[in-house]
Amino acid sequence: MPSFGDFTGPSRIYRDRDVLSPHFIPDTLHFREHQIRELMSILAPALQGRKARNLMIYGKTGTGKTCSVKHVARKFEEERQNARITYINCRMYNKPYRILSKAIKALTNGLDKQGYGLPFYYEKMLEWCGEGRQLILVLDEIDMAKNIDELIYTLTRANDELERGGVSLVGISNRLTFKEGLDPRSKSSLYEREMVFPPYTAPQLQKILQQRVELAFNKDAITPGAINLASAYTAQESGDARYALKLIARAAEYAEEKGLGRITDAEVKGAREIVETDLVKEAVDKLPEHHQLVLYAVARLTLSGSKYARFEEGKDGYLFSGEVYEDYSELCSKLRKSAKTARSYRSYLTDLEMLGLVTTVESGKGIRGHTKLIKLGHTPQETISMMRHKFGE
Ligand SMILES: Nc1ncnc2c1ncn2[C@@H]1O[C@H](COP(=O)(O)OP(=O)(O)OP(=O)(O)O)[C@@H](O)[C@H]1O
Ligand SMILES: [Mg+2]
């Protein structure tokens, strides 16, 4: 008979589990030296009492944007004289007054009065900066925030009003179309400087994994082949370091369940499908509502089959862009929401494609002229089950 001792004793695999948690940031971030230098050079003026340029950082998911900025923020805070960086995730703090209240709370160590509006926090910010201090607001996942135009306008006005001190913005996003939704004045203000983080290649992922594995696992608890395989899978999918780390963590779990002392190719292979599903679910949960509705419409139509299509060879499973828009609009009216314009709809499609949730191709010249064809990235059943609780029929 097994005893609990079999499961609660020291792990044969792990030396330190925290190293594979999403919050762990290694001291050295390989392949981001260049981005880190550039970030530091952009923010350095704030340490000398001058306003830093606003900066927008863009890059696909898992390219190290958040960890690089946090790394630099940590160093900045060690130096701080009359300058502070506050990191805010806009998924949690998604309105201008909430963003500023969170920042003020960090600056003043605690004052967290609820129920005040933007003007209150604006005054507090002016007071803080007015003593000759520089504030840098990092807004991660900035595309999740509402009324970003209003926030940018407010900060610009603050800088105009301040005789000493100032406030700068660093925005981070993995959504290419975020820029298009901004009004032209906020766009030119936020995009004073711009940085793009490229996806990692297989050899780069391999080195990133190697570094983590050495800290997380006992010696020889993973074969070099398993690391290579995880890197190769990841590079094939997306170059997303988060995916690679999850793959390894899940493979470790399998090895432990099987009572093995070593992670091999077999565990990495076994982990692949489940990690894929987890990450898709995470991506879907993070989507704004109308993106989700469009994706839901694509899944629904995929199940029922295209109304029009008799596609050429090799275009099976594709839908016409127009019919998806119709179905999306129908879904909206059923849920008593107003459908967005066809133009917004097309930008949602671009975002969904960037996240690998759909693929699109241009149709050849056919009966319906040139149009976009859309195909779901995952099975419709799976996609629907992730959103049924919200839109389900
Ligand atoms: N160069 C690197 N070295 C070590 N670990 C890395 C590196 N780049 C990314 N990681 C790790 O990969 C994971 C994802 O990175 P991060 O959260 O910074 O991605 P991101 O670009 O912010 O993605 P998203 O757009 O989804 O927010 C984190 O666990 C991070 O620690
Ligand atoms: Mg991030």
XYZ file of C-alpha atoms and ligand atoms in Angstrom:
425
model
C 0.000 0.000 0.000
C 1.274 3.515 -0.762
C 1.661 5.989 2.060
C 1.514 9.776 1.869
C 5.198 9.784 2.620
C 5.710 8.543 -0.941
C 4.275 11.820 -2.206
C 5.420 14.337 0.371
C 9.101 13.450 0.620
C 11.821 15.479 -1.107
C 11.402 15.563 -4.883
C 13.779 13.542 -6.986
C 13.416 16.097 -9.745
C 13.152 19.518 -8.156
C 15.721 21.455 -6.241
C 13.633 24.657 -6.238
C 10.090 24.743 -7.615
C 9.737 28.531 -7.513
C 12.235 28.903 -10.332
C 9.641 27.682 -12.823
C 6.815 29.835 -11.485
C 5.616 32.687 -13.720
C 6.784 35.267 -11.178
C 10.402 34.248 -11.022
C 12.789 36.562 -12.879
C 16.366 35.301 -13.330
C 19.212 37.722 -12.618
C 20.512 37.412 -16.160
C 18.110 37.665 -19.067
C 19.876 36.153 -22.041
C 19.281 37.671 -25.493
C 17.715 40.781 -24.024
C 20.945 42.647 -23.193
C 20.378 44.984 -26.100
C 16.757 45.779 -25.139
C 17.732 46.239 -21.500
C 20.488 48.706 -22.433
C 18.139 50.658 -24.630
C 15.491 50.775 -21.914
C 18.034 52.014 -19.399
C 19.243 54.708 -21.745
C 15.687 55.908 -22.331
C 14.870 56.029 -18.609
C 18.225 57.388 -17.372
C 17.328 61.085 -17.810
C 14.698 60.679 -15.061
C 17.485 59.842 -12.598
C 19.101 63.156 -13.510
C 15.930 65.118 -12.929
C 14.862 65.393 -16.565
C 11.687 63.993 -18.041
C 12.243 60.689 -19.855
C 10.694 60.198 -23.267
C 7.474 58.211 -23.408
C 7.991 54.735 -24.758
C 5.850 52.046 -26.287
C 7.069 48.432 -26.230
C 5.558 45.922 -28.559
C 6.228 42.221 -29.136
C 4.473 38.900 -29.346
C 3.520 37.026 -26.235
C 6.380 35.470 -24.225
C 9.144 37.569 -25.779
C 10.335 38.856 -22.408
C 8.763 42.316 -22.370
C 7.419 42.161 -18.834
C 10.480 40.512 -17.306
C 12.906 42.890 -19.046
C 11.016 45.964 -17.893
C 10.731 44.604 -14.351
C 14.444 43.876 -14.367
C 15.209 47.458 -15.382
C 12.642 48.836 -12.916
C 14.363 46.989 -10.105
C 17.703 48.546 -10.994
C 16.125 51.951 -11.375
C 14.555 51.718 -7.917
C 17.955 50.882 -6.403
C 19.293 54.151 -7.798
C 16.300 56.218 -7.035
C 16.981 59.724 -6.025
C 14.153 61.932 -6.990
C 12.559 59.468 -9.333
C 10.298 56.435 -9.071
C 8.976 53.744 -11.382
C 5.598 52.229 -10.701
C 4.565 49.072 -12.499
C 0.856 48.668 -13.159
C -0.896 45.844 -14.945
C -3.863 47.260 -16.824
C -5.755 44.014 -16.748
C -6.267 44.655 -13.049
C -6.247 48.450 -13.118
C -8.111 49.285 -16.248
C -9.370 52.860 -15.909
C -7.447 56.143 -15.707
C -8.497 56.905 -12.116
C -7.670 53.356 -10.978
C -4.276 53.534 -12.646
C -3.437 56.836 -11.009
C -4.792 55.747 -7.631
C -2.599 52.663 -7.749
C 0.431 54.794 -8.644
C -0.247 57.320 -5.894
C -0.659 54.516 -3.407
C 2.774 53.171 -4.326
C 4.371 56.624 -4.111
C 2.906 57.592 -0.764
C 3.138 54.171 0.839
C -0.408 53.439 1.469
C -2.954 56.169 0.995
C -5.578 54.052 -0.713
C -8.736 56.030 -0.432
C -11.540 54.594 -2.446
C -14.218 56.631 -4.067
C -12.184 59.524 -5.408
C -12.212 60.422 -9.054
C -9.489 61.249 -11.520
C -9.165 64.961 -10.500
C -8.282 63.957 -6.927
C -5.481 61.624 -7.992
C -4.342 64.101 -10.618
C -3.813 66.721 -7.899
C -1.963 64.192 -5.749
C 0.301 63.373 -8.650
C 1.017 67.073 -9.281
C 1.865 67.500 -5.616
C 4.276 64.584 -5.685
C 5.997 65.541 -8.941
C 5.838 69.269 -8.122
C 8.646 68.834 -5.625
C 10.986 68.233 -8.507
C 10.441 64.491 -8.797
C 10.164 62.324 -11.893
C 7.522 59.621 -12.105
C 7.611 56.793 -14.636
C 4.389 54.899 -15.069
C 4.788 51.454 -16.590
C 1.488 50.295 -18.020
C 1.731 46.623 -18.871
C -0.949 45.123 -21.125
C -1.973 48.685 -21.866
C -4.426 47.465 -24.515
C -6.631 46.164 -21.685
C -7.166 49.660 -20.264
C -10.176 51.769 -21.116
C -9.886 55.450 -22.030
C -6.176 55.424 -22.620
C -6.576 58.612 -24.664
C -7.943 60.342 -21.583
C -5.067 59.084 -19.449
C -2.425 60.218 -21.935
C -4.103 63.581 -22.275
C -4.169 63.944 -18.486
C -0.465 63.178 -18.186
C 0.422 65.584 -20.985
C -1.542 68.284 -19.213
C 0.262 67.478 -15.962
C 3.625 67.946 -17.660
C 2.470 71.283 -19.081
C 1.346 72.419 -15.670
C 4.416 71.287 -13.738
C 7.292 73.731 -13.418
C 9.536 71.142 -11.845
C 9.293 67.371 -12.017
C 7.437 65.346 -14.598
C 5.736 62.149 -15.517
C 6.523 59.684 -18.328
C 4.783 56.615 -19.661
C 6.057 53.215 -20.691
C 3.323 51.199 -22.408
C 3.639 47.466 -23.114
C 1.427 45.449 -25.430
C 1.360 42.345 -27.578
C -1.490 43.653 -29.668
C -0.372 45.159 -32.932
C -3.678 46.898 -33.567
C -3.627 48.743 -30.244
C -1.949 51.687 -31.972
C -4.734 52.086 -34.521
C -7.339 52.601 -31.817
C -5.588 55.628 -30.316
C -6.389 59.151 -31.291
C -3.601 60.763 -33.302
C -2.457 63.076 -30.530
C -2.098 60.300 -27.942
C -0.442 58.145 -30.549
C 2.329 60.607 -31.237
C 2.747 61.242 -27.542
C 2.962 57.606 -26.424
C 5.053 56.507 -29.400
C 7.796 59.112 -28.836
C 10.067 56.103 -28.626
C 9.237 52.612 -29.741
C 10.823 49.203 -29.148
C 9.988 45.836 -30.636
C 10.856 42.549 -28.920
C 11.422 39.744 -31.453
C 10.407 36.106 -30.800
C 13.129 33.743 -29.585
C 14.713 31.185 -31.897
C 15.168 27.513 -30.969
C 18.826 27.861 -29.887
C 17.947 30.927 -27.806
C 15.103 29.092 -26.083
C 17.441 26.248 -25.416
C 19.822 28.508 -23.530
C 16.987 30.169 -21.612
C 15.688 26.740 -20.588
C 19.148 25.513 -19.684
C 19.583 28.417 -17.283
C 16.239 27.707 -15.584
C 16.713 23.969 -15.470
C 20.036 24.304 -13.665
C 18.390 26.367 -10.943
C 15.164 24.388 -10.707
C 16.164 20.726 -11.024
C 18.582 18.341 -9.411
C 21.653 17.485 -11.421
C 20.816 15.203 -14.359
C 17.078 15.324 -13.633
C 16.415 16.221 -17.269
C 18.100 14.849 -20.374
C 19.699 17.293 -22.844
C 17.454 15.721 -25.486
C 14.335 16.727 -23.565
C 15.508 20.343 -23.395
C 16.227 20.376 -27.116
C 12.839 18.937 -27.877
C 11.035 21.512 -25.736
C 12.986 24.309 -27.457
C 12.236 22.943 -30.890
C 8.497 22.572 -30.197
C 8.346 26.093 -28.847
C 10.247 27.685 -31.717
C 7.941 25.873 -34.123
C 4.862 27.205 -32.355
C 5.779 30.789 -31.600
C 9.108 31.498 -29.892
C 7.165 32.124 -26.681
C 9.439 31.551 -23.664
C 6.415 31.152 -21.393
C 5.310 28.153 -23.428
C 8.770 26.572 -23.186
C 8.847 26.990 -19.414
C 5.366 25.551 -19.005
C 6.286 22.621 -21.160
C 9.221 21.804 -18.918
C 7.213 22.300 -15.718
C 4.435 20.039 -16.974
C 6.941 17.409 -18.119
C 8.447 17.485 -14.606
C 5.001 16.883 -13.175
C 4.549 13.839 -15.401
C 7.920 12.451 -14.400
C 7.019 12.852 -10.725
C 3.635 11.200 -11.207
C 5.338 8.275 -12.852
C 7.877 8.110 -10.049
C 10.772 8.792 -12.422
C 13.952 10.495 -11.361
C 14.536 11.990 -14.768
C 12.591 13.938 -17.408
C 12.988 12.522 -20.912
C 11.595 13.155 -24.399
C 8.513 11.104 -23.574
C 7.404 13.472 -20.787
C 7.958 16.535 -22.976
C 5.900 14.954 -25.735
C 3.164 14.095 -23.248
C 3.121 17.656 -21.898
C 2.746 19.294 -25.258
C -0.980 18.940 -25.819
C -2.073 19.915 -22.348
C 0.175 22.997 -22.261
C -1.206 24.032 -25.605
C -4.772 23.834 -24.269
C -3.876 25.735 -21.089
C -2.262 28.547 -23.010
C -5.110 28.835 -25.481
C -7.512 29.065 -22.591
C -5.403 31.775 -20.994
C -5.229 33.721 -24.256
C -8.986 33.460 -24.733
C -9.721 34.565 -21.166
C -7.563 37.646 -21.634
C -9.322 38.766 -24.809
C -11.621 41.775 -24.734
C -15.268 40.868 -25.139
C -15.758 41.592 -28.825
C -12.659 39.651 -29.780
C -14.170 36.739 -27.878
C -17.485 37.176 -29.655
C -15.799 37.076 -33.052
C -13.868 33.959 -32.074
C -17.045 32.380 -30.774
C -18.773 33.111 -34.082
C -15.887 31.499 -35.985
C -16.146 28.369 -33.817
C -19.936 28.219 -34.125
C -19.835 28.508 -37.900
C -17.033 25.977 -38.170
C -19.274 23.477 -36.440
C -22.294 24.173 -38.599
C -20.188 24.476 -41.768
C -19.840 27.409 -44.162
C -23.124 28.438 -45.747
C -21.631 29.352 -49.054
C -18.382 27.713 -49.522
C -17.425 25.163 -52.019
C -13.777 25.893 -51.758
C -10.919 24.921 -53.944
C -8.701 22.039 -52.891
C -6.915 22.538 -49.612
C -9.248 25.260 -48.336
C -11.421 22.960 -46.265
C -12.652 24.309 -42.988
C -12.315 27.939 -44.096
C -15.108 30.462 -43.659
C -15.819 33.669 -45.541
C -14.997 36.806 -43.625
C -18.443 38.209 -44.484
C -20.389 35.307 -43.062
C -18.386 35.438 -39.836
C -19.209 39.118 -39.494
C -22.893 38.359 -40.048
C -22.857 35.627 -37.445
C -20.971 37.826 -35.000
C -23.574 40.579 -35.463
C -26.361 38.070 -34.908
C -24.692 36.815 -31.752
C -24.362 40.395 -30.495
C -28.006 41.178 -31.040
C -29.041 37.967 -29.330
C -26.952 38.960 -26.327
C -28.300 42.537 -26.542
C -24.921 44.036 -27.287
C -24.247 46.364 -30.171
C -21.972 44.919 -32.811
C -18.833 46.895 -33.690
C -18.197 48.184 -37.202
C -16.806 45.953 -39.953
C -13.570 47.911 -39.689
C -13.155 47.059 -36.000
C -14.110 43.504 -36.800
C -11.208 43.270 -39.261
C -8.756 44.543 -36.667
C -10.029 41.949 -34.165
C -9.299 39.290 -36.756
C -5.726 40.549 -37.068
C -5.336 40.282 -33.296
C -6.805 36.786 -33.207
C -4.413 35.776 -35.934
C -1.423 37.215 -34.045
C -2.388 35.063 -31.077
C -2.634 31.980 -33.267
C -6.345 31.588 -32.542
C -7.314 31.802 -36.213
C -5.469 31.726 -39.509
C -6.541 33.725 -42.540
C -5.777 33.613 -46.264
C -6.957 35.712 -49.169
C -9.385 33.870 -51.416
C -8.532 33.592 -55.064
C -10.856 35.359 -57.481
C -14.097 33.437 -57.141
C -17.813 33.967 -57.194
C -17.605 36.269 -54.210
C -14.635 38.259 -55.477
C -11.614 38.838 -53.271
C -12.249 38.135 -49.641
C -10.543 36.888 -46.557
C -10.963 33.253 -45.621
C -10.800 32.370 -41.952
C -9.970 29.136 -40.228
C -10.086 28.287 -36.561
C -6.699 27.479 -34.977
C -8.067 24.854 -32.586
C -11.038 22.539 -32.511
C -14.413 24.297 -32.443
C -15.654 22.164 -29.552
C -12.684 23.168 -27.441
C -12.953 26.840 -28.395
C -16.679 26.961 -27.665
C -16.318 25.203 -24.349
C -13.943 27.939 -23.191
C -16.566 30.644 -23.749
C -19.870 28.832 -23.440
C -20.387 30.085 -19.892
C -20.450 33.638 -21.283
C -22.224 33.386 -24.614
C -23.568 29.862 -24.628
C -26.843 28.942 -26.096
N 15.518 36.192 -21.953
C 14.904 35.481 -21.006
N 15.615 34.782 -20.098
C 14.981 34.067 -19.140
N 13.662 33.970 -19.004
C 12.889 34.641 -19.890
C 13.477 35.430 -20.920
N 12.475 35.970 -21.661
C 11.330 35.548 -21.107
N 11.565 34.763 -20.041
C 10.553 34.115 -19.197
O 9.479 33.742 -20.025
C 8.228 34.063 -19.433
C 7.471 35.054 -20.308
O 8.156 36.291 -20.352
P 7.376 37.688 -20.160
O 6.290 37.526 -19.157
O 8.377 38.746 -19.923
O 6.751 37.816 -21.637
P 5.911 39.021 -22.283
O 6.659 39.465 -23.479
O 5.610 40.037 -21.233
O 4.586 38.257 -22.751
P 3.044 38.800 -22.813
O 2.946 39.652 -24.035
O 2.230 37.569 -22.930
O 2.778 39.566 -21.550
C 8.539 34.586 -18.056
O 8.447 33.527 -17.138
C 9.979 35.070 -18.166
O 10.647 35.005 -16.950
Mg 3.855 40.587 -20.269
